[in-house]
Structures are given as C-alpha cells and as structure tokens.
Coordinates of C-alpha atoms and ligand atoms in Angstrom, one line a residue:
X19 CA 69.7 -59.4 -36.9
X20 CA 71.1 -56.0 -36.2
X21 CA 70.8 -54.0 -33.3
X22 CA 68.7 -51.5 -34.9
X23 CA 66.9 -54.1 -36.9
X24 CA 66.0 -55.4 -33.7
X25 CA 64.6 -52.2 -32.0
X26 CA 62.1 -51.8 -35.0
X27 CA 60.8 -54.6 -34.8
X28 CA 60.0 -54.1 -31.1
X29 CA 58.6 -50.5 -31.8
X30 CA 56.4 -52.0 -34.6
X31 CA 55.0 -54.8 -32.1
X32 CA 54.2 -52.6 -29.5
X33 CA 52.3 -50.4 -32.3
X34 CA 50.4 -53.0 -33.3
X35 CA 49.5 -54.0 -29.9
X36 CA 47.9 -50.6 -28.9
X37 CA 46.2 -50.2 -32.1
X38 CA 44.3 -53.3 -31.3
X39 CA 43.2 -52.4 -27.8
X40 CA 42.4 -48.9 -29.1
X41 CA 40.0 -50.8 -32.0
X42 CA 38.6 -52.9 -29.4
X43 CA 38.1 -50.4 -26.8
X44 CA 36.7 -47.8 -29.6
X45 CA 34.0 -50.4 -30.6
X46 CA 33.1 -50.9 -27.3
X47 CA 32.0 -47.8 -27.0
X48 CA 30.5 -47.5 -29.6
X49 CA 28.2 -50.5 -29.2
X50 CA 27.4 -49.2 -25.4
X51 CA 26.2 -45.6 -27.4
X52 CA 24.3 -47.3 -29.8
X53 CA 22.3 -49.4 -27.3
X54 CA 21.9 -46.3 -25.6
X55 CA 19.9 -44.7 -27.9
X56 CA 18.2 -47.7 -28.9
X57 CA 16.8 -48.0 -25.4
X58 CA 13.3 -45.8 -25.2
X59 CA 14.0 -42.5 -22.4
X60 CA 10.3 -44.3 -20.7
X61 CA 12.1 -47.5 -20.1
X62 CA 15.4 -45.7 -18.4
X63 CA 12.8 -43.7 -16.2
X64 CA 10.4 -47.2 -15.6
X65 CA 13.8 -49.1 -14.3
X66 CA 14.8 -46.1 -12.5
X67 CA 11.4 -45.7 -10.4
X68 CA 11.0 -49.0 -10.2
X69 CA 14.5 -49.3 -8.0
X70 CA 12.8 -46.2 -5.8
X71 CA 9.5 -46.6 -6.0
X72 CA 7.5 -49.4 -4.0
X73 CA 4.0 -50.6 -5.8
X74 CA 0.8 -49.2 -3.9
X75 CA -0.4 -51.1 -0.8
X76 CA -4.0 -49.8 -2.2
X77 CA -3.5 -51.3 -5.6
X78 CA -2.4 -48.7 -8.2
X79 CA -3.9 -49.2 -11.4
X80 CA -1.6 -46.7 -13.3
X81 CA -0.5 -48.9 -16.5
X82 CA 3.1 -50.1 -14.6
X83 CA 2.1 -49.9 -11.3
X84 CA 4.8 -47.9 -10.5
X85 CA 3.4 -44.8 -9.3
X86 CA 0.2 -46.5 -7.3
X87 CA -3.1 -44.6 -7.7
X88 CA -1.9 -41.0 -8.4
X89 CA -0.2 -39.9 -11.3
X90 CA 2.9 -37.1 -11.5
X91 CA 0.3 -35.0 -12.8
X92 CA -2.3 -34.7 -10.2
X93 CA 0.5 -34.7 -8.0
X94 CA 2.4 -31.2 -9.5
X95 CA -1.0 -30.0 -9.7
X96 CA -2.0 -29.9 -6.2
X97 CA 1.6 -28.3 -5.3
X98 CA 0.9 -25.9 -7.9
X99 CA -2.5 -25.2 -6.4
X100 CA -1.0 -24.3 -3.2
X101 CA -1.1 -27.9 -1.2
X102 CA 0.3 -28.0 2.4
X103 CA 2.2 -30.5 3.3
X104 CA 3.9 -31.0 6.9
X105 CA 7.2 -30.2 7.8
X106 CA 9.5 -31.5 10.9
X107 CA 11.0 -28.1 11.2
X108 CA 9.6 -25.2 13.1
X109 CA 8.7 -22.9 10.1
X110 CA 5.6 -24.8 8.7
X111 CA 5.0 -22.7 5.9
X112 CA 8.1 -24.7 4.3
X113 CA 5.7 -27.7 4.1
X114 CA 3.9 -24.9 1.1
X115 CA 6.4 -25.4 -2.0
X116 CA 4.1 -22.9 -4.0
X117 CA 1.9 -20.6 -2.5
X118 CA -0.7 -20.2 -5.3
X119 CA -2.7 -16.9 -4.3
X120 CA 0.9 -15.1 -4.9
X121 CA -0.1 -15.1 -8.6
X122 CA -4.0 -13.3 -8.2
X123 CA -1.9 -10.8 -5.1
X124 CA 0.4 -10.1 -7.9
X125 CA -2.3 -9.1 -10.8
X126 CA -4.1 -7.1 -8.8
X127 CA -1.3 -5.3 -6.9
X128 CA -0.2 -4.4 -10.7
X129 CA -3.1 -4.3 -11.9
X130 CA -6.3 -3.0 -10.4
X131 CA -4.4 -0.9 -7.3
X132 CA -1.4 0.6 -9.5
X133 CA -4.2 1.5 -12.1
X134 CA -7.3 2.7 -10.6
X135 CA -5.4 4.0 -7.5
X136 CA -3.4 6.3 -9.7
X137 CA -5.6 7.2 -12.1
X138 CA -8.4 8.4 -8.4
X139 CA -5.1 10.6 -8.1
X140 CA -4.8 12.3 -11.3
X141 CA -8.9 12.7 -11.7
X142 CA -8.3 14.4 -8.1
X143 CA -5.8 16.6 -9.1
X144 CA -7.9 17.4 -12.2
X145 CA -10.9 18.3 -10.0
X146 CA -8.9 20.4 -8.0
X147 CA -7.3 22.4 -10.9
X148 CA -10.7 22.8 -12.6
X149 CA -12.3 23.9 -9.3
X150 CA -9.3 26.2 -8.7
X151 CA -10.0 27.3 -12.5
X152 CA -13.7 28.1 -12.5
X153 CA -14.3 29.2 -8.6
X154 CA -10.5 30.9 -8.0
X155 CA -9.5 31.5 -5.1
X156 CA -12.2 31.5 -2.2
X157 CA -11.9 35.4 -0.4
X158 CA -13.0 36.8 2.9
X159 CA -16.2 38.2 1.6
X160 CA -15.8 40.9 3.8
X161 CA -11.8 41.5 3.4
X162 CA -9.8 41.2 6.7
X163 CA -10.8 42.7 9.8
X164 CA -7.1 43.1 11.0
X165 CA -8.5 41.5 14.3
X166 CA -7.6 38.1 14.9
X167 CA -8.8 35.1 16.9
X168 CA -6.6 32.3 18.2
X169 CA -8.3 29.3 16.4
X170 CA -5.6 26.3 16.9
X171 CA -3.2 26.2 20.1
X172 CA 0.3 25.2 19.8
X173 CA -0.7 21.3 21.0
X174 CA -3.5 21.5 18.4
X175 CA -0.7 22.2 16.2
X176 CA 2.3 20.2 16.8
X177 CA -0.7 17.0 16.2
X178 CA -1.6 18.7 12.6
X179 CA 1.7 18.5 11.2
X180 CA 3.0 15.8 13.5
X181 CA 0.7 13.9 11.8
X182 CA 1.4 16.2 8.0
X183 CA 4.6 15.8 7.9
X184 CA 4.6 11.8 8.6
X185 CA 1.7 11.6 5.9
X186 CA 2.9 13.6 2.9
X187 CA 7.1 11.0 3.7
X188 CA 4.9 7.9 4.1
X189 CA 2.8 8.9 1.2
X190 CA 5.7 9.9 -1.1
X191 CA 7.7 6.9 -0.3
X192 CA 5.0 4.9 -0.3
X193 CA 3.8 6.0 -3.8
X194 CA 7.4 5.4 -4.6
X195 CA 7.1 1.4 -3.8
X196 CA 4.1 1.0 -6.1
X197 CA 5.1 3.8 -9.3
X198 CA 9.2 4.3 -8.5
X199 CA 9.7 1.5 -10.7
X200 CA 7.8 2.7 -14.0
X201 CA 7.9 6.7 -12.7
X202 CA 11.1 7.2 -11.2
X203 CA 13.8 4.4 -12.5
X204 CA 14.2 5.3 -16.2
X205 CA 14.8 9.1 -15.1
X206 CA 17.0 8.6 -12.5
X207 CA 19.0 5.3 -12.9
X208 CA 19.2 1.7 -10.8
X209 CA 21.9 3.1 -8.5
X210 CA 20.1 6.7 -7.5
X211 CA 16.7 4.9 -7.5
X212 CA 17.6 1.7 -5.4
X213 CA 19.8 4.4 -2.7
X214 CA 16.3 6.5 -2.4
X215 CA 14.3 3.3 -3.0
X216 CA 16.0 2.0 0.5
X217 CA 16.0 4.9 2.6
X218 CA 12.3 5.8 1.6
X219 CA 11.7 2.5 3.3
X220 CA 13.4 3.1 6.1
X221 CA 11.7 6.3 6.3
X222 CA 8.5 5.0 5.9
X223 CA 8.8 2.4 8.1
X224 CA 10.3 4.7 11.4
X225 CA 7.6 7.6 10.4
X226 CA 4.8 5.5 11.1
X227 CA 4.9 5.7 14.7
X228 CA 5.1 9.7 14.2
X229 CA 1.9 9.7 12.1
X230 CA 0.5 6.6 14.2
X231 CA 1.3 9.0 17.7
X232 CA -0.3 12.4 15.3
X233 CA -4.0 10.5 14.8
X234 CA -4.2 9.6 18.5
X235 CA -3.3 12.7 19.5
X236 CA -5.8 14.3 16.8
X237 CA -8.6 11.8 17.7
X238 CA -8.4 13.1 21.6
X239 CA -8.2 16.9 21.1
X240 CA -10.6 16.8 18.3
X241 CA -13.5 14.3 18.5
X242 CA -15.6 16.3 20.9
X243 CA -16.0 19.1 17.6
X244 CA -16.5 16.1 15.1
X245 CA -19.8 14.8 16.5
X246 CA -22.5 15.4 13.9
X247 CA -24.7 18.5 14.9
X248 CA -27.8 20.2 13.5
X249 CA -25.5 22.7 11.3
X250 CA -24.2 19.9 9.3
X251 CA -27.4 18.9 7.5
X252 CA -27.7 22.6 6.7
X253 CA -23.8 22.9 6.1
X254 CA -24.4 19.9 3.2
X255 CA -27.5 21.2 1.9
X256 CA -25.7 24.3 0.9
X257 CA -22.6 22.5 -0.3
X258 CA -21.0 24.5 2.2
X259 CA -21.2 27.7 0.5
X260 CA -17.8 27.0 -1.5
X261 CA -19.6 26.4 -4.7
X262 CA -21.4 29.8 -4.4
X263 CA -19.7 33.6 -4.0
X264 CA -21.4 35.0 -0.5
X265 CA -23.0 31.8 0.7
X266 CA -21.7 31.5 4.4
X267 CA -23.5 28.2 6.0
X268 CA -23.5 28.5 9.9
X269 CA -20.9 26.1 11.0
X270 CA -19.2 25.2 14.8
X271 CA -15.0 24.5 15.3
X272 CA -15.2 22.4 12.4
X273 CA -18.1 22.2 9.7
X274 CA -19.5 18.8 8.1
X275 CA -16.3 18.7 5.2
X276 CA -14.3 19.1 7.8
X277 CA -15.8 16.1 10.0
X278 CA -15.6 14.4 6.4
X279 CA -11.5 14.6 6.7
X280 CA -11.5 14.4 10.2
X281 CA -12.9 10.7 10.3
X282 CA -11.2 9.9 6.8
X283 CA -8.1 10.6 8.7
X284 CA -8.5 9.0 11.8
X285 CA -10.6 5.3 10.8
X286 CA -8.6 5.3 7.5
X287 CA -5.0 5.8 9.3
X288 CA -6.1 3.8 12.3
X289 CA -7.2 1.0 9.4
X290 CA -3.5 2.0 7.4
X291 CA -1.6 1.5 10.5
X292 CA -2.9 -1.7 11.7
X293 CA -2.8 -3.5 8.2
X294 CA 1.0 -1.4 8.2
X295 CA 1.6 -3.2 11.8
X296 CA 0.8 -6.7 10.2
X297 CA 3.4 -5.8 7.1
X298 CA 5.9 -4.5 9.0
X299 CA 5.9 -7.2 11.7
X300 CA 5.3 -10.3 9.6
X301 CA 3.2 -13.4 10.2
X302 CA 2.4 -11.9 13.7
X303 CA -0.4 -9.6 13.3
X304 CA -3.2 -11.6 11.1
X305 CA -5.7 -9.7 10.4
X306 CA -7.8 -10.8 8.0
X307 CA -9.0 -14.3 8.7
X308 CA -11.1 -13.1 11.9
X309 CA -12.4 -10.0 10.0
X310 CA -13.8 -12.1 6.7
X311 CA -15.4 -14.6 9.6
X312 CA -16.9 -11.5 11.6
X313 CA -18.1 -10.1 8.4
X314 CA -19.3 -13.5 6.9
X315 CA -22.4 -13.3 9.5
X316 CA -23.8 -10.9 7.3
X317 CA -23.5 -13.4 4.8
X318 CA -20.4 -12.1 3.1
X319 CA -19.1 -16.0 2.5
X320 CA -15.4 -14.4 2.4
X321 CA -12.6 -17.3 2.2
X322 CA -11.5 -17.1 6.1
X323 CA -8.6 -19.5 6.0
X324 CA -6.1 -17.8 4.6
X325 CA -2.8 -18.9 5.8
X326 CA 0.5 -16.9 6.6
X327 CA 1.3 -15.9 3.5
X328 CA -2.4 -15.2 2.4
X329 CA -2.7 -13.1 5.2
X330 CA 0.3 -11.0 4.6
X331 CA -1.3 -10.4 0.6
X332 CA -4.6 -9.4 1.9
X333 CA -2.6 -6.5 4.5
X334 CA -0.5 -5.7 1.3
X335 CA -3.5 -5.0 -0.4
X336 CA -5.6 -3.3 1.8
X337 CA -3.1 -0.8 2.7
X338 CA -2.7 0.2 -0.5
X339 CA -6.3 0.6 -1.4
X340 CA -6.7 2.5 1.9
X341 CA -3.5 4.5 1.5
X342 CA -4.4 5.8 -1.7
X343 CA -7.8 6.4 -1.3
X344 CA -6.8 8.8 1.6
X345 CA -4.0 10.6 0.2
X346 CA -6.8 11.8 -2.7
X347 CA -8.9 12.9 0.2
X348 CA -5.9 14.4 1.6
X349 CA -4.8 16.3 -1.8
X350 CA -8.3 18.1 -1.0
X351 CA -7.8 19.2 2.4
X352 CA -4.2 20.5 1.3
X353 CA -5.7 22.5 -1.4
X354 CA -8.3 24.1 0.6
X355 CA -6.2 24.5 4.0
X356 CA -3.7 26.6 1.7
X357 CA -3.7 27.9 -1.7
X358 CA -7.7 27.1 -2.3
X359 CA -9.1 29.6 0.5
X360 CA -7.9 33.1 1.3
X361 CA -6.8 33.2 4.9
X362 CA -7.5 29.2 6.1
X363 CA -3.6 28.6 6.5
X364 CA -3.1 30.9 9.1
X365 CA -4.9 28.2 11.1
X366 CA -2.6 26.0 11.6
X367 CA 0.8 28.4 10.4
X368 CA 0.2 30.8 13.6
X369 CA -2.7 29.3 15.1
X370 CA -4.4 32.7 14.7
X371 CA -7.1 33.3 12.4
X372 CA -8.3 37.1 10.8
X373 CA -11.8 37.4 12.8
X374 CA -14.0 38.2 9.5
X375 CA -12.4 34.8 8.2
X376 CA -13.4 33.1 11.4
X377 CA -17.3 34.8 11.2
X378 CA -17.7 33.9 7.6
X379 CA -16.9 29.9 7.5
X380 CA -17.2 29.3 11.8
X381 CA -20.2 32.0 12.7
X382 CA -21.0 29.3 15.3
X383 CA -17.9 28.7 16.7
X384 CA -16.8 32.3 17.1
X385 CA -20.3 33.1 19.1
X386 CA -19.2 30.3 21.4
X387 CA -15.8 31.6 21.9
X388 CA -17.0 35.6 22.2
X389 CA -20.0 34.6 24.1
X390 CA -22.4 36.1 21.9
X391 CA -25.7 35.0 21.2
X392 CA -25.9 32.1 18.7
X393 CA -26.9 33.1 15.2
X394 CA -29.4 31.3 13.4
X395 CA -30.0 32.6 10.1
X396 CA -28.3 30.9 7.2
X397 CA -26.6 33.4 5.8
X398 CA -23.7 34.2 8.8
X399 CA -20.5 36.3 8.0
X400 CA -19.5 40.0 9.6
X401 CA -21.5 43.0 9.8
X402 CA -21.5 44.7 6.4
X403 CA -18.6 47.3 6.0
X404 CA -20.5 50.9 7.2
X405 CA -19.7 53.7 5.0
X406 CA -17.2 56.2 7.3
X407 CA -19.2 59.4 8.4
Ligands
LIG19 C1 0.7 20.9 3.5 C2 -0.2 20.1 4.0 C3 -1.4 20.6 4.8 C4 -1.9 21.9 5.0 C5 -1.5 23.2 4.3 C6 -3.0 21.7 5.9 C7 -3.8 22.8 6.4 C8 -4.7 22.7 7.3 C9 -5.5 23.8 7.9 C10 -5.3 25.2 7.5 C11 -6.4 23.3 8.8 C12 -7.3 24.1 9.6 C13 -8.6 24.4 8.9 C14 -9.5 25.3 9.7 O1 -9.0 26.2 10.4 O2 -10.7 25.1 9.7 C15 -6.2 21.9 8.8 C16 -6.9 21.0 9.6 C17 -6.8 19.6 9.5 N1 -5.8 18.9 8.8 FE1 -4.5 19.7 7.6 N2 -3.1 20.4 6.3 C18 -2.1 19.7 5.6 C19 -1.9 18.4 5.7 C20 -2.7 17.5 6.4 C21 -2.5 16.1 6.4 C22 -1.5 15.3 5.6 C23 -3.5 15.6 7.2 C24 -3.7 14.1 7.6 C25 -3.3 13.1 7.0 C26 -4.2 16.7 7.7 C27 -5.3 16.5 8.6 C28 -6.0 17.6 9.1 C29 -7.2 17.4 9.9 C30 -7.8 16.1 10.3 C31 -7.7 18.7 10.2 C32 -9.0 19.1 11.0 C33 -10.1 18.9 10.1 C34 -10.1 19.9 8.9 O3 -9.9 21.1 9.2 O4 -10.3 19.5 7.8 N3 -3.7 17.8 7.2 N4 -5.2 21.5 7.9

C-alpha cells in the first residue's frame, strides 16, 4: 500500500471512530431528556423534600407525609398575615418577613388622608374667597384714630413668627411629601423635584425644633389671655361681629376665635410634634399602643399591640391628619391677621395697633390697659366721630 493510501485509511478510521461516540453520546442524551420530561414536576419536588424534610413526630396526615400537619399554604399565609417569628440577632423585627398592616397604612395614607385632607384645603380656601367676596374687607368702623397702642412686644413677636415661619416651611414641605409626587413632579421633572424633594426634608426635619421652641414659648406668654371668660359666650353668640357691618362684641387680649387658634395651635402642634418625635427618631418613641390602652377604658376596644412597625404607621398617620387639619385652621388665622381685616397686621408687623382698631375688636382689653372703667354694653367701639365746631 502506498504511503498516502495508507494515511486515508487512518483518517477514515479515526472518523468513524468519533462518529460513533458522538451517536452514542447524542442518544444518551437524549434518552436522559426524554425521561426528564416523562418524570411528573410533583415527583422531582416529593424526592427533593423528602431528602430535607423529616416526617412529623405528631403524625402528619398530609397525603405523603412529607410536610407533617401543616401545609405550604397555611404556612405562606400566616407570613403573609404578618406572623412573628424569632430571630437570634438583635433586630427582632427581622423575625417579621411581611409586615401586613403596611398594605391598610398604604390605602389610607393614599387614600382617605391625600383625599379628604386636600380636598378640607381647597373647601377652606373656597370659604375664605367667598367670605372675602360677600363681606370684603373688614374696616375700622370708625376710620383710624392716628393714635396707637402697643398691642404685641417684641418677645410676643419673635414667638409669632418663630413659630410662622417654621409652620408655613414644615407645612409646604410637608404638603410636598404627600402631593409633590402627583402636584409637583410632572411640572418640574425627577431631577428638580427629587433636589427640592431632599432639602424640604431636611428642612422640615431641622425646623421642627424652631416651631417646637415657638408653641412653648407661645403657650407661656399667652395662656393666661386664653382662659375662657364671660365675654366669650357673648363674643360666639354674636359670631363675633365679623359676619355683621358695626357689630363690635366686647372682647379681652384675645376674643373666643382667637382662643379657638390659640389652643388649635398649641394641643395640635404639641400632638404634631410628639407623633413628628416618634417619626423622626424611629422605633424609640411609641406612642400609640399606651394611648389605644388608656383610651380602651372608655371602652374604645382599639388594637393595643401594635408592634414597631405598626407603631411607626399609626405616627405616620396621625401626623398627617393632625397636620392638615391645622394648616386649614391656620389658612384662616392668615387671612384674617392680614388681608381679611383692615389694620389687624400691624399687630404683630410693629407690634403697635391704631387705637380705634384696638377699641372696636379689644374694648376690654384696651380699658385694662388705659385703666378705664370696664364697658359693659354689647356694642363697644370709639366714641362716635363729633362734627368739628
Ligand atoms: C403670614 C402668616 C401669618 C400672619 C399674617 C399672622 C398674623 C397674625 C396677627 C396679626 C395676629 C394678632 C391678632 C391680634 O392682634 O389680635 C396673630 C396672632 C396669632 N397667630 Fe398668627 N399670623 C400668621 C401665621 C401664623 C401661624 C403659621 C401660626 C401658628 C401655626 C400663627 C399663630 C398665631 C396665634 C396662636 C396667635 C394668637 C391668637 C390669635 O390672634 O389668633 N400665626 N397672627
């Protein structure tokens, strides 16, 4: 045989060889596939559990015995309603792999809250454009005296928009947290909105301690003019004379709308800035587990264990309710302490008040002050202008 002859006959051997092995192996393979998928997916699982899981020392009855008494079901059901388990490590709410209440916290935070909390803001603002509309502007009856009366000193002050200032920030940015998303986002962009998004939390979480420091300082130099007194019964009776031109209930330092604000303000931010407290430090300030029991003796029958977590969406939620609830009683007070009355802003802008002003809505007060006998009537304002000689 030749040389070359030779060499084929090797090539064509060796061929043949690895065409074999390839056929064998390829059926091989196939066969493991096709016994694969003959094998039912329950029987793969059954072996596999059976290599992990140990029968019941109580006897399961679950068809296999495999899974003792309880079944994957009841099991995924109980971690989707919220079962605790225990955990080695310090942070025991890990032993909670879903904390169930988050779903009810979120429907009513974007739910009820978002939509009855802004819609109590937009009926306020109506009511104050349609008061603005049909009463106008509320006068000094009498015009301006030109004399003036120092009706807020300068501490008074700095605690009225101390407090003012912190509100309206930590009302903006707080609005922001619950509307930005819908309101401000699609106007402004992700990038704009998340930059003012962050820094209005980091406002509104240093401001707090301004507005927290304003209400105490309020509460001390104020509380002493906000007991009730016999004038407020009066003051109410005659819806205190805003609705009707000339109609001047006698009033002290403040008159019963303004004890209306003043305890609004102080019980609702005291109330905004502990539930804030418990947000802002969290897991550390529970709140609501001893309130629902100390309100359950009135037969309330509120849940009282509530857990981390459930504690932290109870705070959430109150402060919201609370926050906006004040800031449509504050919308009021703004209206009224500027563009709504004719000479009120000076109050707190110099401190000093026109003296006609001071007689018409304070007749009280400014007796106190002058030491002048204490009117009684109901009807209090200046002397009628006399004709010049
Ligand atoms: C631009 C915003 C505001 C203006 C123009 C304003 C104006 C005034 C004025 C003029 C007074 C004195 C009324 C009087 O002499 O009888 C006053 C009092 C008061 N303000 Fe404000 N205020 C503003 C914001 C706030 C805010 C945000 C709060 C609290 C969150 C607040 C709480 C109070 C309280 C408690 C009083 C005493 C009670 C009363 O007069 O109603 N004010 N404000």
């Amino acid at each position: 045989m030749s040389e070359a002859k030779e060499l084929a006959r090797k090539h064509i051997w060796a061929w043949g060889r690895f065409r074999a092995s390839g056929i064998a192996l390829g059926a091989l393979f196939l066969l493991a596939f096709a016994s694969a998928l003959a094998v039912p997916q329950g029987a793969v699982a059954q072996t596999n559990d059976r290599t992990v899981a140990e029968p019941s020392p109580v006897g399961g009855n679950v068809p296999g015995g495999h899974l003792g008494a309880n079944s994957d079901t009841d099991l995924w059901r109980a971690v989707r309603g919220g079962i605790q388990g225990t955990v080695s490590i310090p942070n025991k709410q890990a032993g909670q792999m879903i904390q169930s209440g988050g779903d009810s916290w979120r429907a009513w935070r974007n739910g009820p809250i978002t939509v009855i909390g802004g819609s109590a803001l937009l009926v306020m603002l109506g009511v104050i454009a349609l008061f603005f509309l049909v009463r106008g502007r509320i006068r000094i009856d009498a015009g301006p005296s030109g004399k003036t009366i120092e009706r807020f000193n300068g501490i008074e002050r700095f605690a009225h928009w101390l407090t003012a200032v912190c509100f309206i920030i930590l009302a903006l940015t707080g609005l922001n947290l619950l509307y930005g998303r819908h309101a401000l986002l699609p106007v402004l962009g992700p990038d704009v909105f998340a930059t003012i998004t962050q820094l209005g939390k980091y406002a509104h979480n240093y401001l707090s301690f301004g507005f927290m420091a304003g209400i105490v300082l309020m509460f001390v130099l104020w509380v002493r003019h906000n007991l009730p007194s016999k004038y407020d019964i009066k003051w109410l009776a005659q819806g205190g004379g805003i609705l009707i031109k000339g109609a001047h209930p006698p009033s002290k330092k403040f008159n019963a709308g303004q004890k209306v604000i003043f305890w609004s303000v102080i019980l609702g931010g005291l109330s905004i800035s502990l539930s804030g407290i418990s947000l802002l430090f969290p897991f550390e300030l529970p709140l609501f587990g001893v309130t629902f029991a100390a309100l359950n003796v009135f037969g309330f029958g509120l849940p009282t264990d509530l857990g981390p977590m459930g504690e932290m969406q109870y705070a959430q939620m109150w402060h919201a309710w609370v926050a906006v609830g004040l800031i449509a009683i504050v919308l009021g007070h703004i209206y009224i302490g500027s563009l709504g009355m004719e000479g009120a802003f000076d109050a707190m802008g110099t401190g000093l008040v026109d003296e006609n002003w001071a007689r018409e809505h304070h007749s009280v007060w400014v007796a106190e002050v002058k030491g002048e006998p204490i009117p009684d009537s109901d009807n209090h304002g200046p002397p009628k202008a006399q004709p010049a000689e």
